[in-house]
PDB file of C-alpha atoms in Angstrom:
ATOM      1  CA  MET V   1     133.085 122.070 175.546  1.00 45.00           C
ATOM      2  CA  VAL V   2     136.105 120.848 173.610  1.00 45.00           C
ATOM      3  CA  SER V   3     139.422 122.196 174.749  1.00 49.00           C
ATOM      4  CA  LYS V   4     141.787 123.967 172.386  1.00 50.00           C
ATOM      5  CA  SER V   5     144.299 121.143 172.796  1.00 50.00           C
ATOM      6  CA  THR V   6     141.694 118.570 171.690  1.00 46.00           C
ATOM      7  CA  VAL V   7     140.998 120.556 168.522  1.00 44.00           C
ATOM      8  CA  GLN V   8     144.731 120.857 167.901  1.00 48.00           C
ATOM      9  CA  LEU V   9     145.135 117.107 168.433  1.00 51.00           C
ATOM     10  CA  ALA V  10     142.419 116.365 165.883  1.00 47.00           C
ATOM     11  CA  THR V  11     144.043 118.715 163.384  1.00 48.00           C
ATOM     12  CA  ILE V  12     147.424 117.078 163.953  1.00 49.00           C
ATOM     13  CA  PHE V  13     146.167 113.553 163.397  1.00 49.00           C
ATOM     14  CA  TYR V  14     144.662 114.584 160.056  1.00 49.00           C
ATOM     15  CA  GLY V  15     148.099 115.762 158.984  1.00 52.00           C
ATOM     16  CA  LEU V  16     150.212 112.802 160.150  1.00 51.00           C
ATOM     17  CA  SER V  17     149.894 110.683 157.028  1.00 47.00           C
ATOM     18  CA  SER V  18     153.649 110.005 156.791  1.00 49.00           C
ATOM     19  CA  SER V  19     153.671 108.475 160.281  1.00 58.00           C
ATOM     20  CA  ILE V  20     150.694 106.188 159.705  1.00 58.00           C
ATOM     21  CA  VAL V  21     150.793 102.473 159.066  1.00 61.00           C
ATOM     22  CA  VAL V  22     147.692 100.589 157.904  1.00 63.00           C
ATOM     23  CA  ALA V  23     146.633  98.198 160.662  1.00 56.00           C
ATOM     24  CA  GLU V  24     144.510  95.110 160.292  1.00 62.00           C
ATOM     25  CA  LYS V  25     142.195  95.582 163.268  1.00 71.00           C
ATOM     26  CA  VAL V  26     141.478  97.787 166.236  1.00 80.00           C
ATOM     27  CA  HIS V  27     143.625  97.063 169.296  1.00 86.00           C
ATOM     28  CA  PHE V  28     140.918  98.252 171.661  1.00 91.00           C
ATOM     29  CA  SER V  29     138.199  95.622 171.225  1.00 92.00           C
ATOM     30  CA  GLY V  30     135.851  95.389 174.188  1.00 95.00           C
ATOM     31  CA  LEU V  31     132.758  96.626 175.988  1.00 97.00           C
ATOM     32  CA  TYR V  32     133.066 100.236 177.154  1.00 97.00           C
ATOM     33  CA  VAL V  33     130.931 102.698 179.086  1.00 97.00           C
ATOM     34  CA  PRO V  34     131.216 106.458 178.682  1.00 96.00           C
ATOM     35  CA  GLU V  35     132.588 108.572 181.494  1.00 95.00           C
ATOM     36  CA  GLY V  36     129.968 109.008 184.203  1.00 95.00           C
ATOM     37  CA  LEU V  37     128.468 105.540 183.730  1.00 96.00           C
ATOM     38  CA  SER V  38     129.675 102.495 185.682  1.00 97.00           C
ATOM     39  CA  CYS V  39     130.102  99.034 184.193  1.00 97.00           C
ATOM     40  CA  ALA V  40     127.294  97.790 186.463  1.00 97.00           C
ATOM     41  CA  GLU V  41     124.983 100.494 185.097  1.00 97.00           C
ATOM     42  CA  GLY V  42     125.925  99.516 181.535  1.00 96.00           C
ATOM     43  CA  ALA V  43     125.075  95.885 182.303  1.00 96.00           C
ATOM     44  CA  ARG V  44     121.749  96.880 183.868  1.00 97.00           C
ATOM     45  CA  ILE V  45     120.794  99.020 180.854  1.00 96.00           C
ATOM     46  CA  SER V  46     121.764  96.263 178.405  1.00 96.00           C
ATOM     47  CA  GLU V  47     119.713  93.715 180.341  1.00 96.00           C
ATOM     48  CA  GLU V  48     116.737  96.058 180.596  1.00 97.00           C
ATOM     49  CA  TYR V  49     116.632  96.597 176.819  1.00 95.00           C
ATOM     50  CA  GLY V  50     117.756  93.094 175.864  1.00 95.00           C
ATOM     51  CA  ASP V  51     120.520  94.555 173.696  1.00 95.00           C
ATOM     52  CA  LEU V  52     124.213  94.784 174.569  1.00 93.00           C
ATOM     53  CA  ARG V  53     124.473  98.024 172.538  1.00 93.00           C
ATOM     54  CA  ALA V  54     121.977  99.762 174.826  1.00 94.00           C
ATOM     55  CA  GLY V  55     124.387  99.856 177.768  1.00 95.00           C
ATOM     56  CA  TYR V  56     127.805  99.747 176.143  1.00 96.00           C
ATOM     57  CA  VAL V  57     129.879 101.118 173.320  1.00 96.00           C
ATOM     58  CA  ILE V  58     131.308  98.060 171.600  1.00 96.00           C
ATOM     59  CA  TYR V  59     134.469  97.806 169.543  1.00 95.00           C
ATOM     60  CA  ASP V  60     134.890  94.379 167.968  1.00 92.00           C
ATOM     61  CA  ASP V  61     136.478  92.873 164.863  1.00 89.00           C
ATOM     62  CA  GLU V  62     133.685  94.229 162.652  1.00 90.00           C
ATOM     63  CA  GLY V  63     133.297  97.790 163.875  1.00 93.00           C
ATOM     64  CA  ARG V  64     131.854 100.087 166.528  1.00 95.00           C
ATOM     65  CA  LYS V  65     128.344  99.534 167.843  1.00 95.00           C
ATOM     66  CA  SER V  66     126.204 101.472 170.301  1.00 93.00           C
ATOM     67  CA  ASP V  67     122.641 102.602 170.793  1.00 91.00           C
ATOM     68  CA  ASP V  68     123.241 105.494 168.393  1.00 85.00           C
ATOM     69  CA  GLY V  69     124.274 103.379 165.405  1.00 87.00           C
ATOM     70  CA  SER V  70     126.450 100.705 163.937  1.00 93.00           C
ATOM     71  CA  CYS V  71     129.723 101.457 162.190  1.00 95.00           C
ATOM     72  CA  ALA V  72     131.969  99.283 160.056  1.00 95.00           C
ATOM     73  CA  TYR V  73     135.685  99.954 159.884  1.00 94.00           C
ATOM     74  CA  ALA V  74     136.470 101.605 156.560  1.00 94.00           C
ATOM     75  CA  GLN V  75     140.149 101.816 157.493  1.00 93.00           C
ATOM     76  CA  VAL V  76     142.209 101.244 160.639  1.00 93.00           C
ATOM     77  CA  GLN V  77     145.623 102.852 160.906  1.00 93.00           C
ATOM     78  CA  ALA V  78     148.274 102.802 163.604  1.00 90.00           C
ATOM     79  CA  LEU V  79     150.291 105.879 164.437  1.00 87.00           C
ATOM     80  CA  ARG V  80     153.851 104.623 164.112  1.00 86.00           C
ATOM     81  CA  GLY V  81     155.753 104.322 167.387  1.00 88.00           C
ATOM     82  CA  THR V  82     152.654 104.766 169.555  1.00 90.00           C
ATOM     83  CA  ALA V  83     149.663 102.795 170.854  1.00 91.00           C
ATOM     84  CA  VAL V  84     147.342 105.257 169.079  1.00 94.00           C
ATOM     85  CA  GLN V  85     145.044 104.147 166.275  1.00 94.00           C
ATOM     86  CA  ILE V  86     143.141 106.204 163.734  1.00 94.00           C
ATOM     87  CA  VAL V  87     139.868 104.601 162.694  1.00 94.00           C
ATOM     88  CA  ASP V  88     137.718 105.663 159.750  1.00 94.00           C
ATOM     89  CA  LEU V  89     134.124 104.522 160.230  1.00 95.00           C
ATOM     90  CA  ALA V  90     131.209 104.027 157.819  1.00 96.00           C
ATOM     91  CA  CYS V  91     128.048 104.218 159.944  1.00 94.00           C
ATOM     92  CA  SER V  92     124.289 103.920 159.771  1.00 91.00           C
ATOM     93  CA  PHE V  93     121.527 104.959 162.146  1.00 89.00           C
ATOM     94  CA  ASP V  94     117.795 105.121 161.532  1.00 88.00           C
ATOM     95  CA  GLY V  95     118.285 104.713 157.759  1.00 87.00           C
ATOM     96  CA  ALA V  96     120.861 107.498 157.467  1.00 90.00           C
ATOM     97  CA  THR V  97     124.500 106.824 156.598  1.00 93.00           C
ATOM     98  CA  TYR V  98     127.482 108.917 157.606  1.00 91.00           C
ATOM     99  CA  SER V  99     131.217 108.591 158.105  1.00 93.00           C
ATOM    100  CA  TYR V 100     133.727 109.999 160.511  1.00 91.00           C
ATOM    101  CA  ARG V 101     137.161 109.450 161.987  1.00 94.00           C
ATOM    102  CA  GLN V 102     138.178 108.504 165.512  1.00 95.00           C
ATOM    103  CA  LEU V 103     141.521 108.721 167.248  1.00 95.00           C
ATOM    104  CA  LEU V 104     141.759 105.979 169.905  1.00 96.00           C
ATOM    105  CA  THR V 105     144.331 106.513 172.648  1.00 96.00           C
ATOM    106  CA  PRO V 106     144.787 104.255 175.698  1.00 95.00           C
ATOM    107  CA  LEU V 107     144.775 105.897 179.115  1.00 96.00           C
ATOM    108  CA  GLU V 108     145.547 104.567 182.598  1.00 95.00           C
ATOM    109  CA  LYS V 109     143.039 102.500 184.564  1.00 94.00           C
ATOM    110  CA  ASN V 110     141.514 100.699 181.534  1.00 95.00           C
ATOM    111  CA  ARG V 111     140.274 103.921 180.029  1.00 97.00           C
ATOM    112  CA  LEU V 112     140.271 105.009 176.399  1.00 97.00           C
ATOM    113  CA  LEU V 113     140.339 108.551 175.015  1.00 97.00           C
ATOM    114  CA  VAL V 114     138.264 108.785 171.845  1.00 97.00           C
ATOM    115  CA  VAL V 115     138.514 111.916 169.704  1.00 96.00           C
ATOM    116  CA  ASN V 116     135.674 112.083 167.151  1.00 93.00           C
ATOM    117  CA  SER V 117     136.206 114.151 163.998  1.00 91.00           C
ATOM    118  CA  PRO V 118     133.460 114.310 161.397  1.00 84.00           C
ATOM    119  CA  ASP V 119     135.631 116.741 159.389  1.00 82.00           C
ATOM    120  CA  GLU V 120     138.988 118.508 159.555  1.00 82.00           C
ATOM    121  CA  GLU V 121     137.623 121.441 161.557  1.00 88.00           C
ATOM    122  CA  THR V 122     135.410 119.809 164.192  1.00 89.00           C
ATOM    123  CA  SER V 123     136.197 117.416 167.003  1.00 94.00           C
ATOM    124  CA  THR V 124     134.744 116.196 170.258  1.00 94.00           C
ATOM    125  CA  TYR V 125     136.136 113.777 172.758  1.00 96.00           C
ATOM    126  CA  GLN V 126     134.873 111.091 175.091  1.00 96.00           C
ATOM    127  CA  ILE V 127     136.540 108.963 177.722  1.00 97.00           C
ATOM    128  CA  TYR V 128     135.422 105.355 177.941  1.00 97.00           C
ATOM    129  CA  THR V 129     136.123 102.739 180.608  1.00 98.00           C
ATOM    130  CA  LEU V 130     136.712  99.142 179.567  1.00 97.00           C
ATOM    131  CA  CYS V 131     134.205  96.821 181.244  1.00 97.00           C
ATOM    132  CA  GLY V 132     135.058  93.527 179.578  1.00 94.00           C
ATOM    133  CA  TRP V 133     135.463  91.661 176.364  1.00 91.00           C
ATOM    134  CA  VAL V 134     132.875  91.251 173.646  1.00 82.00           C
ATOM    135  CA  PRO V 135     131.069  87.922 174.109  1.00 77.00           C
ATOM    136  CA  GLU V 136     131.578  85.359 171.365  1.00 72.00           C
ATOM    137  CA  SER V 137     128.426  84.887 169.306  1.00 60.00           C
TER     138      SER V 137
END
């Protein structure tokens, strides 16, 4: 269940256009696992399926990748005076395309708060833990 403060946060970041600066890339590149999954479990899952996206959520220079789709950055914006970034994503999964917005906020202990907003009225959040850097291809 999404807390009232998370919904308010999503609504606020839609309305902060005067405090936004267009950024060139996401500051949070890396391999992440969602809350409840350890980095070792992410590595095991990736190895089992032979695909890095199976065990991790990946943010790299091109976009966001995971087992539920691949997304290219449509726009990356920094919230002026903060470490927060707003990322608009153009995604595809199983032949379907969709777009949505994420608010990326660093937390303590190599964690990242991700607020997902497919529209101005709906939001969900996830907490990811950084496991490492994206391997060079």
